[in-house]
mmCIF file with all atom_site columns, C-alpha atoms in Angstrom:
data_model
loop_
_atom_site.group_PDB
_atom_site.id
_atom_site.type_symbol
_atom_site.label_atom_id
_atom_site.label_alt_id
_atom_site.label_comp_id
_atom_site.label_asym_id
_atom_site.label_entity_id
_atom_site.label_seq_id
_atom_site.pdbx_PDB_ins_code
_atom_site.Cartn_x
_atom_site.Cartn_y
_atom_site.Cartn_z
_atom_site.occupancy
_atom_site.B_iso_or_equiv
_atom_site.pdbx_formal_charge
_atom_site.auth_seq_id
_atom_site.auth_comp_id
_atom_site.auth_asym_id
_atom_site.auth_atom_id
_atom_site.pdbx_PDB_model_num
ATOM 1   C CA . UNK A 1 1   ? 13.910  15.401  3.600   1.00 80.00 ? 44  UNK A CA 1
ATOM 2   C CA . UNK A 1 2   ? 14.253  13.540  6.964   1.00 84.00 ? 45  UNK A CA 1
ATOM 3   C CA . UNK A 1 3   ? 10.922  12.564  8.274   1.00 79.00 ? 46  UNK A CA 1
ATOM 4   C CA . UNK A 1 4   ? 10.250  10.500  11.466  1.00 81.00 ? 47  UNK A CA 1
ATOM 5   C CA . UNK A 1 5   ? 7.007   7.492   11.502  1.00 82.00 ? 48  UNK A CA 1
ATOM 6   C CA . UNK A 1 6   ? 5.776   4.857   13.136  1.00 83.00 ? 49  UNK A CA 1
ATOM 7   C CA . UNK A 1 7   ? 5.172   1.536   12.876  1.00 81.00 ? 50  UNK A CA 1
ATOM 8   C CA . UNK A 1 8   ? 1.148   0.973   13.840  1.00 79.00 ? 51  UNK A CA 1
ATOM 9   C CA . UNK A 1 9   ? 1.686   -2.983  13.090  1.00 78.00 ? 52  UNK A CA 1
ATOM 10  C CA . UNK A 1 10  ? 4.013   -5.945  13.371  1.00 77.00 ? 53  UNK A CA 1
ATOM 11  C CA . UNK A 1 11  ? 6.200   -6.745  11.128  1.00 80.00 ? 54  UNK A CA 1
ATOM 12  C CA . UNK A 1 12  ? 4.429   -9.532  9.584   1.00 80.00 ? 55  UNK A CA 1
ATOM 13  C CA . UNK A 1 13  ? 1.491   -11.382 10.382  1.00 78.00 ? 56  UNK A CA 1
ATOM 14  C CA . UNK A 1 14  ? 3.694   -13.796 12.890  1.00 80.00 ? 57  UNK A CA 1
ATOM 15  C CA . UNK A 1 15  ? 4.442   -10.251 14.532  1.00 76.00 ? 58  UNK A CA 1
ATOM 16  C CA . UNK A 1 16  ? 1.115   -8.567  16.085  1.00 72.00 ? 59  UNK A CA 1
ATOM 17  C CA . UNK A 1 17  ? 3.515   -5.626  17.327  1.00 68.00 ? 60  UNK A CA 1
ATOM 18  C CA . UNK A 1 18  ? 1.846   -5.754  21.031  1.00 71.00 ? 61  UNK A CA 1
ATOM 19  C CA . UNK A 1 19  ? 5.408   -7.749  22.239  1.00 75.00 ? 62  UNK A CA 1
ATOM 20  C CA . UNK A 1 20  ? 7.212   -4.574  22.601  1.00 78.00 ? 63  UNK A CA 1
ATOM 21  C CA . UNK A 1 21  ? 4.809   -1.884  22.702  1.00 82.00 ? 64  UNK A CA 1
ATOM 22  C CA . UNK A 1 22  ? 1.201   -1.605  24.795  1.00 85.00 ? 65  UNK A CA 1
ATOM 23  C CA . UNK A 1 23  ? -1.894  -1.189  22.422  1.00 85.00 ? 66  UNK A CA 1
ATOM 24  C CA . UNK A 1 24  ? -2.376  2.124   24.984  1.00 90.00 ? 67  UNK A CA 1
ATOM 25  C CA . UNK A 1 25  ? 1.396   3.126   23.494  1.00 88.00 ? 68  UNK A CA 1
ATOM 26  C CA . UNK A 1 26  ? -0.189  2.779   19.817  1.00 85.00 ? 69  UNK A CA 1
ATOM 27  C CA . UNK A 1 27  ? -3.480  4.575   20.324  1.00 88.00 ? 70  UNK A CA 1
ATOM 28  C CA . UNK A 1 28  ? -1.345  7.664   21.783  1.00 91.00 ? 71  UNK A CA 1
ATOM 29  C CA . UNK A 1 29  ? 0.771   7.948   18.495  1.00 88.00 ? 72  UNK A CA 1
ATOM 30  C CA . UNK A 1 30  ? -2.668  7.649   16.507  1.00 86.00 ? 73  UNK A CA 1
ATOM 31  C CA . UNK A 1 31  ? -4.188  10.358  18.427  1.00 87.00 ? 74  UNK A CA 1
ATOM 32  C CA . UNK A 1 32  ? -1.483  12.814  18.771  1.00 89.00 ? 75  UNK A CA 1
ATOM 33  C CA . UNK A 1 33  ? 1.160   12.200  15.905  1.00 87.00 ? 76  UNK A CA 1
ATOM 34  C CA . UNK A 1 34  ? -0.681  10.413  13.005  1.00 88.00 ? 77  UNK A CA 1
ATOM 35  C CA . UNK A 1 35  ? -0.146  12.564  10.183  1.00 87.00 ? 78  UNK A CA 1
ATOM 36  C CA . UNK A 1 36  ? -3.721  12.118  8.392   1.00 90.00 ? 79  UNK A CA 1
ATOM 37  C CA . UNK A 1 37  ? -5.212  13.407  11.302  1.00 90.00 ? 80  UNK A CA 1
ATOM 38  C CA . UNK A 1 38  ? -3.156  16.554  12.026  1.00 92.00 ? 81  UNK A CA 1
ATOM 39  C CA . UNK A 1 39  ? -3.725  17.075  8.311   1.00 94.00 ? 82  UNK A CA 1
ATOM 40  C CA . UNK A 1 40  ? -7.433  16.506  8.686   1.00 96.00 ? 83  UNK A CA 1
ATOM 41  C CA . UNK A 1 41  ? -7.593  18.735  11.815  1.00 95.00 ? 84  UNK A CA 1
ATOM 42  C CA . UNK A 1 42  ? -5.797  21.737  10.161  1.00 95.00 ? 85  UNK A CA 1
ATOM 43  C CA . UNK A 1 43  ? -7.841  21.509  7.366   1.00 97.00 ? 86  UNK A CA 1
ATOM 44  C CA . UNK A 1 44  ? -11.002 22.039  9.528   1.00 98.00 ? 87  UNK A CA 1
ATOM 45  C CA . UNK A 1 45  ? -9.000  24.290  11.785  1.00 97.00 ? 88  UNK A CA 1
ATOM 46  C CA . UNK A 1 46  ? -8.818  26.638  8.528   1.00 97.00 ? 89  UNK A CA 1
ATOM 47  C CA . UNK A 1 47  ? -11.883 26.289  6.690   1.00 97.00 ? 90  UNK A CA 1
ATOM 48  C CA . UNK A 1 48  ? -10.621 24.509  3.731   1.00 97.00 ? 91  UNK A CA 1
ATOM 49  C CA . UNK A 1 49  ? -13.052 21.084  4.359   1.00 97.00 ? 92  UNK A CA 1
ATOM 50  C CA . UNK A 1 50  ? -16.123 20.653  6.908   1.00 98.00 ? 93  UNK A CA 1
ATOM 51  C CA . UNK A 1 51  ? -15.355 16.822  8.652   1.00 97.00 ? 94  UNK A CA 1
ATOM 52  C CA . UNK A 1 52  ? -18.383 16.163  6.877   1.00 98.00 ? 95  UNK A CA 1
ATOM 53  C CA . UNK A 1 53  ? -16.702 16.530  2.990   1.00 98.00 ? 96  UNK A CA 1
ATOM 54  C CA . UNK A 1 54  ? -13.488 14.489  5.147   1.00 98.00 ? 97  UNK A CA 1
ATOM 55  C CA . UNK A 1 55  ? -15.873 11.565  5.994   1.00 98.00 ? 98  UNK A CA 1
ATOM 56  C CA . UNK A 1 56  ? -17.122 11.119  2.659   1.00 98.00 ? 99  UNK A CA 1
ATOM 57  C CA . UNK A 1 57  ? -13.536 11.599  1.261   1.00 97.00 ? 100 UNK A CA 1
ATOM 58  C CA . UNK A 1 58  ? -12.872 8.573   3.076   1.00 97.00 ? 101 UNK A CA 1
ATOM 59  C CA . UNK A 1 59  ? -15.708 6.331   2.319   1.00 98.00 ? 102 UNK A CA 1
ATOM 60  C CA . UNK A 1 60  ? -15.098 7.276   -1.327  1.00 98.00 ? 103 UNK A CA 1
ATOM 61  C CA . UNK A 1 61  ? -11.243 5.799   -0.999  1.00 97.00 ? 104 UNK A CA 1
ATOM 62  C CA . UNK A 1 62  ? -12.450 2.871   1.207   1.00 98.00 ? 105 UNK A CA 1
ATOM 63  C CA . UNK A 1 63  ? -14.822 1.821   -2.052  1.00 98.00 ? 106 UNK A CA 1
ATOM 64  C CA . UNK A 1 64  ? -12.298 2.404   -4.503  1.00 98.00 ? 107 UNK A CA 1
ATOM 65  C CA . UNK A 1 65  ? -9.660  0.432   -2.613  1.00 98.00 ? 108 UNK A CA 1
ATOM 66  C CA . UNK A 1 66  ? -12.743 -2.248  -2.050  1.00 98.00 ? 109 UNK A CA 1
ATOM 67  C CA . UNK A 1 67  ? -13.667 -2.346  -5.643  1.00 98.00 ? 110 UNK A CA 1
ATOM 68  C CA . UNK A 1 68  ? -10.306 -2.677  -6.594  1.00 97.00 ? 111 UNK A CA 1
ATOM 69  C CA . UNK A 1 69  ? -9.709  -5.645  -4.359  1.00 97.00 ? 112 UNK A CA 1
ATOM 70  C CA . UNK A 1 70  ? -12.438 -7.402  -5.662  1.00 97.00 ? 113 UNK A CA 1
ATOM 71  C CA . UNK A 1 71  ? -11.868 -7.144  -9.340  1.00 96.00 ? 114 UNK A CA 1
ATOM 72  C CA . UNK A 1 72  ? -7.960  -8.232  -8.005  1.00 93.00 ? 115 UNK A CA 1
ATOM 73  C CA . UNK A 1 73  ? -9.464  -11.081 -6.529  1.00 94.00 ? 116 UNK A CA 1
ATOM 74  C CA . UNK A 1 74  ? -11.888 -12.206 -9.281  1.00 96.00 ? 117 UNK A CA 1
ATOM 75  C CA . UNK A 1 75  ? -9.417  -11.608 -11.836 1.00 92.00 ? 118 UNK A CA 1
ATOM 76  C CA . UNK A 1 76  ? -7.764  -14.635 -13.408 1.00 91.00 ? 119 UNK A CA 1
ATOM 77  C CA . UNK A 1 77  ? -4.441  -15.863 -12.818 1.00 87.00 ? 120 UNK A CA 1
ATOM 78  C CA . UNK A 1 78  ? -2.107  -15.352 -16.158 1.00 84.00 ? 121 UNK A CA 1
ATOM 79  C CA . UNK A 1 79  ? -0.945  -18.728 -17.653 1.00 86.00 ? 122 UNK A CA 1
ATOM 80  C CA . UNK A 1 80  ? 2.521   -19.466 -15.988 1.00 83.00 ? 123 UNK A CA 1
ATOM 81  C CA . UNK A 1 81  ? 4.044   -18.731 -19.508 1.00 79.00 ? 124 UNK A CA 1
ATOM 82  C CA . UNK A 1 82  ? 3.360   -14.943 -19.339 1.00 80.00 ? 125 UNK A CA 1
ATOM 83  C CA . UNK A 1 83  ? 5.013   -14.928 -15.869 1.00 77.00 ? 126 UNK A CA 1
ATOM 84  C CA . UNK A 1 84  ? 8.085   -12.756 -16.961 1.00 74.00 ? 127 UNK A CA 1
ATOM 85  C CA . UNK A 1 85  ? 5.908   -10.337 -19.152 1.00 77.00 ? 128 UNK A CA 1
ATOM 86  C CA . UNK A 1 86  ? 6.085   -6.954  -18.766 1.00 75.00 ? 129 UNK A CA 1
ATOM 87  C CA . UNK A 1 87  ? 9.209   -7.161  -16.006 1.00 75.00 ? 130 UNK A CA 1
ATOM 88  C CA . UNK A 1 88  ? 11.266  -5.398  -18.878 1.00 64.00 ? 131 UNK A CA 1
ATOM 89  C CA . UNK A 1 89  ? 10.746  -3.205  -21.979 1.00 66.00 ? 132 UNK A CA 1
ATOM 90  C CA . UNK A 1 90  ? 13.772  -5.073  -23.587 1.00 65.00 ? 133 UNK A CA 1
ATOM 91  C CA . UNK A 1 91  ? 16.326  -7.988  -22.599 1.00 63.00 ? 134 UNK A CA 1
ATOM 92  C CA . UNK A 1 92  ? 18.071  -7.107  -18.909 1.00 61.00 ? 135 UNK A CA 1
ATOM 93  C CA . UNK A 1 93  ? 20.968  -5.957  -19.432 1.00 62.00 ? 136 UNK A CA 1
ATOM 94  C CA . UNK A 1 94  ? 22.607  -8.592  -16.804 1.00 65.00 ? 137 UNK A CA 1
ATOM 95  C CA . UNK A 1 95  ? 22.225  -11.990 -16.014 1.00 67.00 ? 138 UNK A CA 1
ATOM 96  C CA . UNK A 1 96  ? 19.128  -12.875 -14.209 1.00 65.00 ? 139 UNK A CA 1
ATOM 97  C CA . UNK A 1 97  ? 20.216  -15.711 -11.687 1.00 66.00 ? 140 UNK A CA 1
ATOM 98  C CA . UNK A 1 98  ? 18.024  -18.878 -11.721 1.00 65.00 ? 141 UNK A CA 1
ATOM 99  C CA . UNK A 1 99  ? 16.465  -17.770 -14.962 1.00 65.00 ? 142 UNK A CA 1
ATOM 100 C CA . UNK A 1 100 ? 16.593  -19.891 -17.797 1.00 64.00 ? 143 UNK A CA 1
ATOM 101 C CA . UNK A 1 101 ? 18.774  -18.554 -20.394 1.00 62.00 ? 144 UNK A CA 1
ATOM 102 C CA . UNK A 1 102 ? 16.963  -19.808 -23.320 1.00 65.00 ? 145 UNK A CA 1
ATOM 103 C CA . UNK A 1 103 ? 13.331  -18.839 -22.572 1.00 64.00 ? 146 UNK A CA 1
ATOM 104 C CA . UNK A 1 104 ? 12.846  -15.486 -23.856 1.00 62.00 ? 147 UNK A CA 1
ATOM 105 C CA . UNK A 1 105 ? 10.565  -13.238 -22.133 1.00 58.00 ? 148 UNK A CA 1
ATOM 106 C CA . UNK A 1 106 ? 8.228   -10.959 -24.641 1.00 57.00 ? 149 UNK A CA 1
ATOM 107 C CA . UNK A 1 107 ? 6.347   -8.395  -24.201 1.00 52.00 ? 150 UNK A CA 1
ATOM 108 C CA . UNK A 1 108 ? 2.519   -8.659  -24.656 1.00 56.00 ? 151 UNK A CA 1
ATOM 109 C CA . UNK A 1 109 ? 1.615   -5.016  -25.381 1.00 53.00 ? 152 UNK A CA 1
#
């Protein structure tokens, strides 16, 4: 499968990604090529969802991803001890560079 994107941001937060590219560049891509849309378009185009039942798609994934973020958030952190859990099911089977040798990682489940 060869599919072509597009980078809507920087590279990192030291990168806004308006250096190379005008914000009018962006919004054309968003309008024309983003593939949500064109999905979201078709789907009205052919009856299968009204934008209405699209909108509330959205806000529905918007307060998942929220409430998810916020029980990430208020979580606590793991003791530094259980660092390594659950990385692998058994020992790796190579040499793990900067790891100390004689601490053995378990598995908590």
């Amino acid at each position: 499968m060869e599919l072509q994107t597009y980078r809507y941001h920087g590279h990192s937060m030291s990168d806004p990604g308006v250096s190379y590219r005008t914000r009018e560049e962006i919004q054309e891509v968003r309008s024309k090529s983003d593939p949500i849309m064109l999905l979201k378009d078709r789907m009205v185009n052919s009856n299968l969802a009204s934008v209405e039942e699209l909108k509330e798609i959205d806000m529905e994934g918007r307060k998942e991803i929220e409430n998810a973020a916020q029980f990430a958030t208020a979580d606590p952190e793991p003791p530094l001890e259980e660092l390594g859990y659950h990385i692998y099911c058994n020992d790796p089977p190579f040499e793990v560079r900067g790891a100390n040798q004689w601490i053995k990682f378990k598995s908590i489940s």
